[in-house]
Coordinates of C-alpha atoms in Angstrom, one line a residue:
Chain A
L1 CA 18.1 -21.4 18.7
R2 CA 18.8 -18.5 21.3
I3 CA 17.3 -15.3 20.5
P4 CA 17.9 -12.4 22.9
A5 CA 15.0 -11.4 25.5
F6 CA 14.6 -8.0 24.1
I7 CA 14.0 -9.1 20.5
R8 CA 11.6 -11.6 22.0
S9 CA 9.6 -8.9 23.9
P10 CA 6.4 -7.5 22.2
Y11 CA 7.9 -4.0 22.4
A12 CA 10.8 -4.8 19.9
G13 CA 8.2 -5.5 17.4
F14 CA 6.4 -2.0 18.4
V15 CA 9.6 -0.2 17.8
L16 CA 10.4 -2.1 14.5
F17 CA 6.7 -1.2 13.3
T18 CA 7.0 2.5 14.4
A19 CA 10.1 2.8 12.4
V20 CA 8.5 1.2 9.3
L21 CA 5.5 3.4 9.6
A22 CA 7.8 6.6 9.9
V23 CA 9.9 5.7 6.7
L24 CA 7.1 4.3 4.4
P25 CA 5.6 7.3 2.9
P26 CA 8.8 8.7 0.8
L27 CA 9.1 5.2 -0.6
L28 CA 5.7 5.1 -2.1
T29 CA 5.6 5.5 -5.9
N30 CA 2.2 6.7 -6.1
D31 CA 0.1 9.3 -3.7
Y32 CA -2.9 6.9 -4.1
Y33 CA -1.0 4.4 -1.9
L34 CA -1.0 6.8 0.8
N35 CA -4.9 6.8 0.9
V36 CA -4.8 2.9 1.1
L37 CA -2.3 3.3 3.9
I38 CA -4.6 5.7 5.5
F39 CA -7.6 3.1 5.4
I40 CA -5.2 0.0 6.4
G41 CA -4.4 2.3 9.5
I42 CA -8.2 2.9 10.4
H43 CA -9.3 -0.7 9.8
S44 CA -6.2 -2.0 11.9
I45 CA -7.5 0.1 14.7
I46 CA -11.0 -1.5 14.6
A47 CA -9.5 -5.0 13.9
I48 CA -7.4 -4.9 17.1
G49 CA -10.5 -4.3 19.1
L50 CA -12.3 -6.9 17.5
D51 CA -9.3 -9.3 18.1
L52 CA -8.9 -8.4 22.0
L53 CA -12.8 -9.6 22.0
L54 CA -12.9 -12.6 19.4
G55 CA -9.4 -13.9 19.6
Y56 CA -8.4 -13.2 23.1
T57 CA -11.9 -13.6 24.9
G58 CA -13.5 -15.8 22.5
Q59 CA -16.7 -13.5 22.2
I60 CA -17.9 -12.9 18.7
S61 CA -19.1 -9.7 17.3
L62 CA -21.1 -9.8 13.9
G63 CA -21.8 -6.0 14.6
H64 CA -18.7 -4.1 14.9
A65 CA -19.5 -1.9 11.9
A66 CA -22.2 -0.2 14.0
F67 CA -19.7 1.2 16.6
F68 CA -17.6 2.3 13.7
G69 CA -20.5 4.1 12.1
L70 CA -21.8 5.3 15.5
G71 CA -18.5 7.1 16.0
A72 CA -18.2 8.3 12.6
Y73 CA -21.9 9.7 12.8
F74 CA -21.7 11.2 16.5
T75 CA -18.7 13.4 15.3
G76 CA -20.1 13.9 11.9
V77 CA -23.3 15.2 12.9
L78 CA -21.9 17.1 15.6
T79 CA -19.4 18.8 13.5
A80 CA -21.8 19.3 10.5
K81 CA -24.7 20.8 12.3
T82 CA -22.9 23.0 15.1
S83 CA -19.6 25.1 15.1
L84 CA -17.8 22.6 17.7
P85 CA -14.3 21.3 16.3
P86 CA -13.6 17.4 15.9
I87 CA -12.2 17.0 19.3
A88 CA -15.4 17.6 20.5
G89 CA -16.8 15.3 18.4
L90 CA -14.1 12.7 19.6
V91 CA -15.4 13.3 23.3
L92 CA -18.9 12.7 22.0
A93 CA -18.3 9.6 19.9
L94 CA -16.3 7.7 22.6
V95 CA -18.7 8.6 25.4
G96 CA -21.7 7.8 23.5
V97 CA -20.5 4.8 21.9
G98 CA -19.0 3.8 25.4
I99 CA -22.5 4.1 27.1
L100 CA -24.6 2.3 24.4
A101 CA -21.7 -0.7 24.0
Y102 CA -22.3 -1.0 28.1
I103 CA -26.0 -0.9 27.8
I104 CA -26.0 -3.4 24.8
G105 CA -23.2 -5.6 26.1
I106 CA -25.0 -6.5 29.6
P107 CA -27.7 -8.5 28.1
T108 CA -25.7 -9.3 24.9
L109 CA -22.8 -11.1 26.5
K110 CA -24.8 -13.4 28.7
L111 CA -25.3 -15.3 25.1
H112 CA -23.0 -17.7 23.7
G113 CA -22.0 -19.3 20.2
H114 CA -24.7 -18.7 17.3
Y115 CA -27.0 -16.6 19.9
L116 CA -24.1 -14.2 20.6
A117 CA -23.4 -13.8 16.8
M118 CA -27.2 -13.3 16.0
A119 CA -27.9 -10.7 18.7
T120 CA -24.6 -8.6 17.7
L121 CA -25.6 -8.9 14.1
G122 CA -29.2 -7.9 14.9
F123 CA -27.9 -4.8 16.8
G124 CA -25.7 -3.9 14.0
I125 CA -28.7 -4.0 11.3
I126 CA -30.7 -1.9 13.7
V127 CA -28.3 0.7 14.1
Q128 CA -27.6 0.9 10.2
I129 CA -31.7 1.5 9.7
F130 CA -31.5 4.2 12.2
F131 CA -28.6 5.9 10.0
K132 CA -30.9 5.7 7.1
E133 CA -34.1 6.8 8.8
L134 CA -33.0 9.5 11.0
N135 CA -33.0 11.9 8.1
F136 CA -33.2 15.3 9.8
L137 CA -29.8 14.3 11.5
T138 CA -27.9 11.9 9.2
G139 CA -29.1 13.0 5.7
G140 CA -30.6 9.6 5.1
P141 CA -29.4 7.0 2.7
S142 CA -27.5 9.3 0.6
G143 CA -25.2 10.4 3.4
L144 CA -24.1 13.0 5.5
V145 CA -22.0 16.0 3.9
G146 CA -20.3 19.0 5.5
I147 CA -18.5 17.0 8.2
K148 CA -15.5 19.4 9.1
D149 CA -12.0 19.0 8.1
M150 CA -9.6 17.4 10.7
T151 CA -8.1 19.8 13.1
I152 CA -6.6 19.2 16.7
F153 CA -6.4 22.4 18.7
G154 CA -6.1 24.6 15.9
Y155 CA -3.7 22.3 13.9
E156 CA -5.0 21.5 10.5
F157 CA -4.5 18.2 9.1
D158 CA -4.9 19.5 5.3
S159 CA -2.8 16.9 3.5
D160 CA -2.9 13.1 3.1
L161 CA 0.6 13.1 4.3
K162 CA -0.3 14.8 7.7
Y163 CA -3.4 12.7 8.1
Y164 CA -1.2 9.6 7.5
Y165 CA 1.0 10.6 10.4
L166 CA -2.2 11.4 12.6
V167 CA -3.3 7.9 11.9
C168 CA -0.1 6.4 12.5
V169 CA 0.2 8.0 16.0
S170 CA -3.5 6.7 16.8
L171 CA -2.8 3.1 15.6
L172 CA 0.6 3.0 17.9
L173 CA -1.6 4.5 20.8
V174 CA -4.1 1.6 20.3
L175 CA -1.4 -0.8 19.8
I176 CA 0.6 0.0 22.9
L177 CA -2.5 0.0 24.9
S178 CA -3.6 -3.2 23.5
I179 CA 0.0 -4.7 23.9
N180 CA -0.3 -4.1 27.8
V181 CA -3.6 -5.0 28.1
V182 CA -2.7 -8.6 26.6
Q183 CA 0.6 -8.8 28.7
S184 CA -1.1 -7.9 32.1
R185 CA -3.5 -9.7 34.4
V186 CA -6.5 -8.5 32.4
G187 CA -4.8 -10.2 29.5
R188 CA -4.4 -13.5 31.3
V189 CA -8.1 -13.4 32.8
L190 CA -9.3 -13.1 29.2
R191 CA -7.5 -15.9 28.1
A192 CA -8.8 -17.7 30.8
I193 CA -12.4 -17.0 29.8
H194 CA -11.6 -18.0 26.4
G195 CA -10.6 -21.3 27.7
S196 CA -13.2 -22.1 29.9
E197 CA -15.7 -19.6 31.3
V198 CA -16.8 -22.1 34.2
A199 CA -13.2 -22.6 35.3
A200 CA -12.3 -18.9 35.1
S201 CA -15.3 -18.0 37.4
V202 CA -14.5 -21.1 39.8
L203 CA -10.9 -19.2 40.0
G204 CA -12.8 -16.1 41.4
V205 CA -13.2 -14.1 38.0
N206 CA -16.0 -12.0 37.6
V207 CA -16.6 -13.4 34.2
S208 CA -19.4 -11.3 32.7
R209 CA -17.8 -8.0 34.1
Y210 CA -14.6 -8.8 32.1
K211 CA -16.7 -9.7 28.8
V212 CA -18.7 -6.5 29.1
A213 CA -15.5 -4.5 29.8
I214 CA -13.7 -5.7 26.9
F215 CA -16.6 -5.4 24.8
V216 CA -16.9 -1.8 25.6
L217 CA -13.0 -1.3 24.9
S218 CA -13.5 -2.9 21.3
A219 CA -16.4 -0.7 20.6
L220 CA -14.3 2.3 21.8
Y221 CA -11.7 1.5 19.5
A222 CA -14.2 1.1 16.7
A223 CA -15.6 4.6 17.8
F224 CA -12.3 6.0 17.4
A225 CA -11.4 4.6 14.0
G226 CA -15.0 5.9 13.0
W227 CA -13.8 9.5 14.1
L228 CA -10.6 9.5 12.2
Y229 CA -12.8 7.9 9.0
S230 CA -15.5 10.6 9.4
H231 CA -13.1 13.5 9.3
Y232 CA -10.8 12.2 6.4
M233 CA -13.6 11.5 4.3
T234 CA -15.8 14.5 5.6
F235 CA -18.7 12.4 4.2
V236 CA -20.3 9.3 5.8
S237 CA -23.2 7.2 4.5
P238 CA -25.1 4.1 5.6
S239 CA -23.8 1.6 3.5
S240 CA -20.3 1.7 4.8
F241 CA -21.5 0.6 8.0
G242 CA -23.5 -2.5 7.1
F243 CA -23.2 -6.4 7.8
M244 CA -21.1 -6.8 5.1
F245 CA -18.5 -4.5 6.7
S246 CA -18.9 -6.3 10.1
V247 CA -18.1 -9.6 8.2
K248 CA -15.0 -8.2 6.8
L249 CA -13.8 -7.1 10.2
V250 CA -14.2 -10.4 11.6
T251 CA -12.6 -11.6 8.6
M252 CA -9.7 -9.2 9.0
V253 CA -9.1 -10.9 12.5
V254 CA -9.6 -14.5 11.6
I255 CA -7.2 -14.4 8.5
G256 CA -4.8 -12.4 10.3
S257 CA -4.6 -14.9 13.2
L258 CA -7.0 -14.9 16.2
G259 CA -5.4 -13.8 19.4
S260 CA -2.6 -11.9 17.7
I261 CA -2.5 -8.2 17.8
W262 CA 0.0 -8.0 15.1
G263 CA -2.2 -10.6 13.2
A264 CA -5.0 -8.3 12.9
I265 CA -3.0 -5.5 11.4
F266 CA -2.0 -8.1 8.9
G267 CA -5.6 -9.2 8.5
A268 CA -6.5 -5.4 8.1
A269 CA -3.7 -4.5 5.7
L270 CA -4.4 -7.7 3.6
L271 CA -8.3 -7.2 3.2
T272 CA -7.8 -3.4 2.8
S273 CA -5.4 -3.8 0.2
M274 CA -6.8 -6.8 -1.5
P275 CA -9.5 -4.9 -3.7
E276 CA -6.4 -3.1 -5.1
F277 CA -4.7 -6.2 -6.4
L278 CA -8.1 -7.9 -7.3
H279 CA -9.0 -4.9 -9.6
V280 CA -7.8 -7.4 -12.6
F281 CA -10.8 -9.5 -11.4
E282 CA -13.1 -6.7 -10.9
N283 CA -16.8 -8.6 -10.7
Y284 CA -15.1 -11.5 -9.1
E285 CA -13.8 -9.7 -6.2
T286 CA -16.7 -10.9 -3.5
T287 CA -16.5 -14.4 -5.0
V288 CA -12.6 -14.3 -4.3
F289 CA -13.2 -12.9 -0.9
G290 CA -15.7 -15.7 0.1
F291 CA -13.2 -18.4 -1.4
I292 CA -10.5 -17.0 0.6
L293 CA -12.5 -16.9 3.7
V294 CA -13.6 -20.5 3.6
S295 CA -10.2 -22.1 2.5
V296 CA -8.3 -20.1 5.1
M297 CA -10.8 -21.3 7.6
I298 CA -10.3 -25.1 6.5
F299 CA -6.7 -25.0 5.6
M300 CA -5.3 -22.5 8.1
P301 CA -7.5 -22.3 10.9
R302 CA -4.9 -20.7 12.9
G303 CA -4.7 -17.8 10.4
L304 CA -2.2 -16.8 7.7
L305 CA 0.3 -15.2 10.2
R306 CA 0.3 -18.3 12.4
G307 CA 0.0 -20.5 9.4
L308 CA 3.4 -19.2 8.1
E309 CA 4.7 -19.1 11.7
D310 CA 4.0 -23.2 11.7
L311 CA 5.2 -23.4 8.0
A312 CA 8.6 -21.6 8.8
I313 CA 9.0 -23.9 12.0
V314 CA 8.4 -27.1 9.9
V315 CA 10.6 -26.2 7.4
Y316 CA 13.2 -25.2 10.0
H317 CA 12.9 -28.7 11.5
K318 CA 13.0 -30.4 8.2
A319 CA 16.4 -28.5 7.2
R320 CA 17.7 -29.5 10.6
E321 CA 17.0 -33.1 10.1
L322 CA 18.5 -33.0 6.8
L323 CA 21.5 -31.2 7.8
A324 CA 22.0 -33.8 10.5
E325 CA 21.6 -36.8 8.1
K326 CA 24.3 -35.3 5.9
G327 CA 26.4 -35.1 8.8
E328 CA 26.1 -38.5 9.7
E329 CA 26.9 -39.7 6.2
A330 CA 29.9 -37.4 6.2
Chain B
M1 CA -60.9 1.1 3.3
T2 CA -61.7 1.2 7.1
L3 CA -59.2 0.5 9.4
S4 CA -60.1 -2.9 10.5
Q5 CA -60.1 -3.8 6.8
Q6 CA -56.6 -2.3 6.6
I7 CA -55.4 -4.3 9.6
L8 CA -57.0 -7.6 8.1
Q9 CA -55.0 -6.6 5.1
Y10 CA -51.8 -6.5 7.0
L11 CA -52.6 -9.6 8.9
I12 CA -53.0 -11.5 5.3
T13 CA -49.7 -10.2 4.1
G14 CA -48.3 -10.8 7.5
V15 CA -49.2 -14.5 7.5
T16 CA -48.1 -14.9 3.8
V17 CA -44.7 -13.6 4.8
G18 CA -44.5 -15.3 8.0
T19 CA -45.2 -18.9 6.6
I20 CA -42.3 -18.1 4.1
Y21 CA -39.9 -17.0 7.0
A22 CA -40.9 -20.2 9.0
L23 CA -40.2 -22.3 6.1
I24 CA -36.7 -20.9 5.5
G25 CA -36.2 -21.2 9.4
M26 CA -37.2 -24.9 9.1
G27 CA -34.2 -25.1 6.9
F28 CA -32.1 -23.9 9.6
N29 CA -33.7 -26.2 12.1
I30 CA -33.2 -29.5 9.9
I31 CA -29.3 -28.6 9.8
Y32 CA -29.2 -27.5 13.5
N33 CA -31.0 -30.7 14.6
S34 CA -28.7 -33.0 13.2
T35 CA -25.4 -31.2 13.3
E36 CA -26.0 -28.1 15.7
I37 CA -24.6 -26.0 13.0
I38 CA -26.2 -22.7 12.1
N39 CA -25.9 -22.7 8.2
F40 CA -25.5 -18.8 7.4
A41 CA -25.6 -19.9 3.8
Q42 CA -29.4 -21.0 4.2
G43 CA -30.6 -17.7 2.6
E44 CA -28.7 -18.5 -0.5
F45 CA -30.4 -21.6 -0.9
V46 CA -33.7 -19.3 -1.1
M47 CA -31.9 -17.0 -3.9
L48 CA -30.7 -20.0 -5.8
G49 CA -34.2 -21.9 -5.8
G50 CA -36.0 -18.7 -7.4
L51 CA -33.2 -18.2 -10.0
L52 CA -32.7 -21.8 -10.9
T53 CA -36.4 -21.9 -11.8
V54 CA -36.1 -19.1 -14.0
S55 CA -33.2 -20.5 -15.7
S56 CA -34.9 -23.9 -16.1
M57 CA -37.7 -22.1 -17.7
Q58 CA -35.9 -19.6 -20.0
I59 CA -33.1 -21.8 -21.1
L60 CA -34.6 -25.8 -21.0
H61 CA -38.1 -24.2 -22.0
L62 CA -39.6 -26.3 -19.2
P63 CA -42.9 -25.5 -17.7
L64 CA -43.0 -24.0 -14.2
P65 CA -43.7 -27.2 -12.3
F66 CA -40.9 -29.2 -14.0
A67 CA -38.8 -26.1 -13.9
A68 CA -39.6 -26.0 -10.1
L69 CA -38.5 -29.6 -9.8
V70 CA -35.2 -29.1 -11.4
S71 CA -34.6 -26.2 -9.3
I72 CA -35.2 -27.9 -6.1
I73 CA -33.2 -31.0 -7.1
G74 CA -30.6 -28.6 -8.0
V75 CA -30.3 -26.6 -4.9
A76 CA -30.7 -29.9 -2.7
L77 CA -27.4 -30.9 -4.8
I78 CA -25.7 -27.8 -4.0
G79 CA -26.5 -28.1 -0.4
T80 CA -24.8 -31.7 -0.5
L81 CA -21.7 -29.9 -2.2
L82 CA -21.7 -27.4 0.5
N83 CA -21.4 -30.1 3.1
I84 CA -18.4 -32.0 1.3
A85 CA -16.6 -29.1 0.0
A86 CA -16.9 -26.5 3.2
I87 CA -18.1 -28.4 6.6
R88 CA -16.7 -32.0 6.2
P89 CA -12.6 -30.9 6.1
V90 CA -13.0 -28.6 9.1
K91 CA -10.7 -30.3 11.5
D92 CA -11.9 -28.4 14.7
P93 CA -15.5 -27.6 14.2
N94 CA -16.1 -25.1 16.8
P95 CA -19.1 -22.4 16.4
I96 CA -17.4 -19.5 15.5
T97 CA -15.3 -21.4 13.1
L98 CA -18.5 -22.5 11.5
I99 CA -20.4 -19.4 11.6
I100 CA -17.2 -17.8 9.5
I101 CA -17.0 -20.6 7.1
T102 CA -20.9 -20.7 6.5
I103 CA -20.7 -17.1 5.9
G104 CA -17.9 -17.2 3.7
A105 CA -19.9 -20.0 1.7
S106 CA -22.6 -17.6 1.4
I107 CA -20.5 -14.7 0.0
F108 CA -19.0 -17.3 -2.3
I109 CA -22.5 -18.5 -3.6
R110 CA -23.8 -15.0 -4.0
G111 CA -20.8 -13.9 -6.1
V112 CA -21.0 -16.7 -8.2
S113 CA -24.7 -16.3 -8.4
S114 CA -24.0 -12.6 -9.5
L115 CA -21.6 -13.5 -12.3
I116 CA -24.4 -16.0 -13.6
W117 CA -27.5 -14.1 -13.5
G118 CA -26.3 -10.5 -13.0
K119 CA -27.7 -7.9 -10.5
E120 CA -31.2 -7.4 -12.2
P121 CA -34.2 -9.0 -10.5
Y122 CA -36.2 -11.7 -11.9
P123 CA -40.1 -12.5 -12.1
I124 CA -41.7 -15.8 -11.9
P125 CA -45.1 -16.3 -13.3
A126 CA -47.8 -16.5 -10.5
F127 CA -48.6 -20.1 -10.1
S128 CA -52.6 -19.7 -10.7
G129 CA -53.3 -16.4 -12.1
E130 CA -53.2 -12.9 -10.6
D131 CA -57.0 -12.3 -9.8
P132 CA -57.2 -11.2 -6.2
I133 CA -59.7 -12.8 -4.2
Q134 CA -62.2 -10.7 -2.1
F135 CA -62.1 -11.4 1.6
F136 CA -64.1 -9.3 4.1
G137 CA -63.1 -6.1 2.1
A138 CA -59.3 -7.3 2.3
V139 CA -57.5 -8.7 -0.9
I140 CA -56.1 -11.9 -1.0
Q141 CA -53.5 -12.7 -4.0
P142 CA -53.8 -16.4 -5.2
Q143 CA -50.0 -16.6 -4.7
S144 CA -50.7 -16.0 -0.9
L145 CA -52.9 -19.3 -0.5
W146 CA -50.0 -21.3 -2.7
V147 CA -47.4 -19.9 -0.3
M148 CA -49.3 -20.9 2.5
G149 CA -50.5 -24.4 1.4
V150 CA -47.0 -25.2 -0.1
A151 CA -45.4 -24.1 3.3
L152 CA -47.8 -26.0 5.6
C153 CA -47.5 -29.2 3.3
T154 CA -43.8 -29.0 3.5
I155 CA -43.5 -28.7 7.4
F156 CA -46.3 -31.2 8.0
G157 CA -44.1 -33.7 5.7
L158 CA -40.8 -32.9 7.5
R159 CA -42.8 -33.4 10.7
Q160 CA -43.7 -37.0 9.3
F161 CA -40.3 -37.6 7.6
F162 CA -38.7 -37.0 11.3
G163 CA -41.3 -38.7 13.5
R164 CA -42.2 -41.8 11.2
T165 CA -39.3 -42.9 8.7
I166 CA -36.0 -44.7 9.8
T167 CA -33.9 -42.3 8.1
G168 CA -35.6 -39.2 9.9
K169 CA -35.2 -40.9 13.0
A170 CA -31.9 -41.9 12.5
M171 CA -30.8 -38.3 11.7
M172 CA -32.6 -37.1 15.0
A173 CA -30.5 -39.7 16.7
S174 CA -27.3 -38.8 15.2
A175 CA -27.8 -35.2 16.4
F176 CA -28.6 -36.2 19.7
Q177 CA -25.9 -38.6 20.6
P178 CA -23.6 -39.0 17.7
K179 CA -21.7 -41.7 19.3
A180 CA -24.6 -43.7 20.4
A181 CA -25.9 -43.3 17.1
R182 CA -22.8 -44.9 15.5
L183 CA -23.0 -47.5 18.1
V184 CA -26.4 -48.8 16.6
G185 CA -24.8 -48.7 13.2
I186 CA -26.0 -45.1 11.8
D187 CA -23.7 -43.6 9.4
T188 CA -23.9 -40.0 10.9
R189 CA -21.7 -38.4 8.2
F190 CA -24.1 -39.6 5.5
M191 CA -27.0 -38.3 8.2
V192 CA -25.5 -34.9 8.2
L193 CA -25.1 -35.0 4.2
I194 CA -28.9 -35.8 4.0
S195 CA -29.7 -32.9 6.2
F196 CA -27.9 -30.4 4.1
A197 CA -29.5 -31.7 1.1
L198 CA -32.9 -31.5 2.6
S199 CA -32.3 -28.1 4.1
G200 CA -31.3 -27.0 0.4
L201 CA -34.5 -28.5 -0.7
V202 CA -36.5 -26.7 1.9
G203 CA -35.0 -23.4 1.1
A204 CA -35.4 -23.9 -2.8
V205 CA -39.0 -24.5 -2.0
A206 CA -39.5 -21.2 -0.2
G207 CA -37.8 -19.5 -2.9
I208 CA -39.7 -20.5 -5.5
V209 CA -43.4 -19.9 -4.1
I210 CA -42.3 -16.5 -2.7
A211 CA -40.8 -15.4 -6.1
P212 CA -43.9 -14.5 -8.0
M213 CA -44.8 -12.2 -5.0
S214 CA -41.4 -10.4 -4.6
M215 CA -39.3 -10.9 -7.9
T216 CA -35.9 -12.8 -7.2
Q217 CA -32.4 -11.4 -7.4
Y218 CA -28.8 -12.5 -6.5
D219 CA -28.7 -10.6 -3.3
I220 CA -32.3 -11.5 -1.8
G221 CA -30.6 -14.5 0.2
V222 CA -29.0 -12.4 3.1
M223 CA -32.2 -10.8 4.5
M224 CA -34.5 -14.0 3.8
G225 CA -31.8 -16.1 5.5
L226 CA -31.5 -13.7 8.4
K227 CA -35.4 -13.3 8.9
G228 CA -35.7 -17.3 8.7
F229 CA -33.0 -17.6 11.6
C230 CA -34.9 -15.0 13.5
A231 CA -38.2 -17.1 13.1
A232 CA -36.3 -20.2 14.2
I233 CA -34.7 -18.4 17.1
I234 CA -38.1 -17.1 18.2
G235 CA -39.9 -20.0 18.2
G236 CA -37.0 -22.0 19.9
L237 CA -34.1 -23.2 17.6
G238 CA -34.6 -27.0 16.8
N239 CA -38.4 -26.8 17.2
F240 CA -40.7 -27.7 14.4
W241 CA -43.9 -26.2 15.6
G242 CA -42.0 -23.4 17.2
V243 CA -40.8 -22.2 14.0
L244 CA -44.0 -22.0 12.5
L245 CA -45.6 -19.9 15.4
G246 CA -42.1 -17.7 15.4
G247 CA -42.3 -17.1 11.6
L248 CA -46.3 -15.9 11.7
A249 CA -45.2 -13.9 14.7
L250 CA -42.5 -11.9 12.9
G251 CA -44.3 -11.8 9.8
I252 CA -47.5 -10.4 11.5
L253 CA -45.7 -8.0 13.8
E254 CA -43.5 -6.9 10.9
S255 CA -46.3 -6.3 8.7
L256 CA -48.5 -4.4 11.3
G257 CA -45.5 -2.4 12.0
T258 CA -44.5 -1.4 8.4
G259 CA -48.5 -0.6 7.8
L260 CA -49.2 1.3 11.1
I261 CA -45.8 3.0 12.3
S262 CA -43.2 3.2 9.1
S263 CA -42.1 1.1 6.3
G264 CA -38.5 2.3 6.6
Y265 CA -38.4 0.6 10.2
K266 CA -39.6 -2.8 8.9
D267 CA -36.4 -4.5 9.3
A268 CA -35.7 -2.9 12.6
I269 CA -38.8 -4.2 14.0
A270 CA -37.9 -7.9 13.1
F271 CA -34.4 -7.7 14.7
G272 CA -35.7 -5.8 17.7
I273 CA -38.0 -8.7 18.3
L274 CA -35.0 -11.0 17.8
L275 CA -33.1 -9.0 20.5
L276 CA -35.9 -8.8 22.9
M277 CA -36.4 -12.8 22.4
L278 CA -32.9 -13.1 22.9
F279 CA -32.2 -11.2 26.1
F280 CA -35.3 -12.4 27.8
R281 CA -36.2 -15.7 26.5
P282 CA -33.4 -17.3 24.4
Q283 CA -34.7 -21.0 24.2
G284 CA -37.8 -19.3 22.4
I285 CA -41.4 -19.5 22.5
L286 CA -41.5 -23.2 22.6
G287 CA -38.1 -24.2 23.6
R288 CA -37.1 -26.0 26.7
T289 CA -34.5 -24.6 29.0
K290 CA -31.3 -26.9 28.7
G291 CA -28.8 -27.1 31.5
D292 CA -25.2 -26.4 30.5
R293 CA -23.0 -29.2 31.0
V294 CA -19.5 -28.3 31.7

């Protein structure tokens, strides 16, 4: 089976994806779905970043909701309390989260396995407590109101459709950046670190520098997503950025397929739209969620996207065998 | 109340809560010692311990001691089930996979519990009355003494079990050198099964003794589990006396911080200590550094 080089390249997927995103809105039967799509886009941005960290580099973070929240709160507080525009909020969110992630990343990424999981989790919980307790800035547990509507250099994103296209462009930017990172030397270094940190450092890779750098990059993605979220909702509250959301983010990446950028988007789409499908079950939502998480890990540890790929390959080979047998009989 | 009396009061609260954290941390240690798995569903055992006791009392009309016994056995069985259903079938047991599986299992257990028991809190009566005991101007709830007594007995019992019995030693052996253990005829799979049962049992005990003081509810497991894990890390993962020390340190600092600084930051203090510990002494107070083999 020969596939032309262009179709096999990741950029083909990118072009196709762009086309799909562009023509999707008119096909929707219900305006509410646009809202779901916007959330899928925002979550995809975080999931792609987390996948660079977890899937490619093999470093878990159970605290990514904190970076998402910090991004949302930085821009939220700035635009709600001063007359500065959202674009200033973006600068603050990226700079603030970048510095924080760098400072936290240095000691944290020296840890491995459970210790790393626990440290990132602890960080996430502490950040969420600050969202709740710094009343004078954040509005406390009941949330922050008065965040400005999204405007970029005077252009107002005042409808869901406009916001959808803003999120799409953001997602595509993040996507092309990530594809390039993964395809480049840096991407190969990350995979080498995943394979064996010792082997990578023997080959002259500064392992801790790369680990911190990718941690900061994925935190920046989350902060960027937080910025989009904050100005879309124009309201944020601490409960959106807790431990459960961090777990949900990891689940998106894992269910999608670790180490696959398309998998991260697939996982984000699946998990974000799942509550809509599960409305029938209502109260069973968390139970079903937990069940899916465990069973995917047991039966398709490579994730759904790869699992489907594997399945397709098996079916393809089986079909060829059958055809060959038929041929011999004839 | 004078300041010193207040501090004494905080210390008493801290020690009570700390022994509970230690007990929960012990549950982590038991599984970690025989499998090197961190069971993120440990907190759910604590929640189940309390809620099953409530149900045994209300539905089966059992007196408290028997209800507690039924609940402990029940949770031990659930622990066993968790091992058989979610851990054994895993083909490639690397830490990240196992972390995600046990988190998934804890979400599942919590979901099922909220369907069974609803979202309201349940009380369990105190074991021996609620007349507070005066102690140098501070007050001790009788239940506090129960908590400390039961926790200490459990920890001592476990220590004896692992140090003195054949089964206990076999469990340690299968964690230490699974291949060597199998060679001398130890059924390591069965030992892992026992460790999950034992860990469920210890979690249930913790959930039952603390319930009269703080009520019990379908979602208490998350924080309880995480704090227990903090205690285990602070003391040194896998170290039995370390976890007691870690739990007490955590409980006391948390209680002093709540009383003297602000109650809103209670959990931030606990996790702040955890982060400092992980950054500067990841092997814990009593842990020994272990060289990494490549």
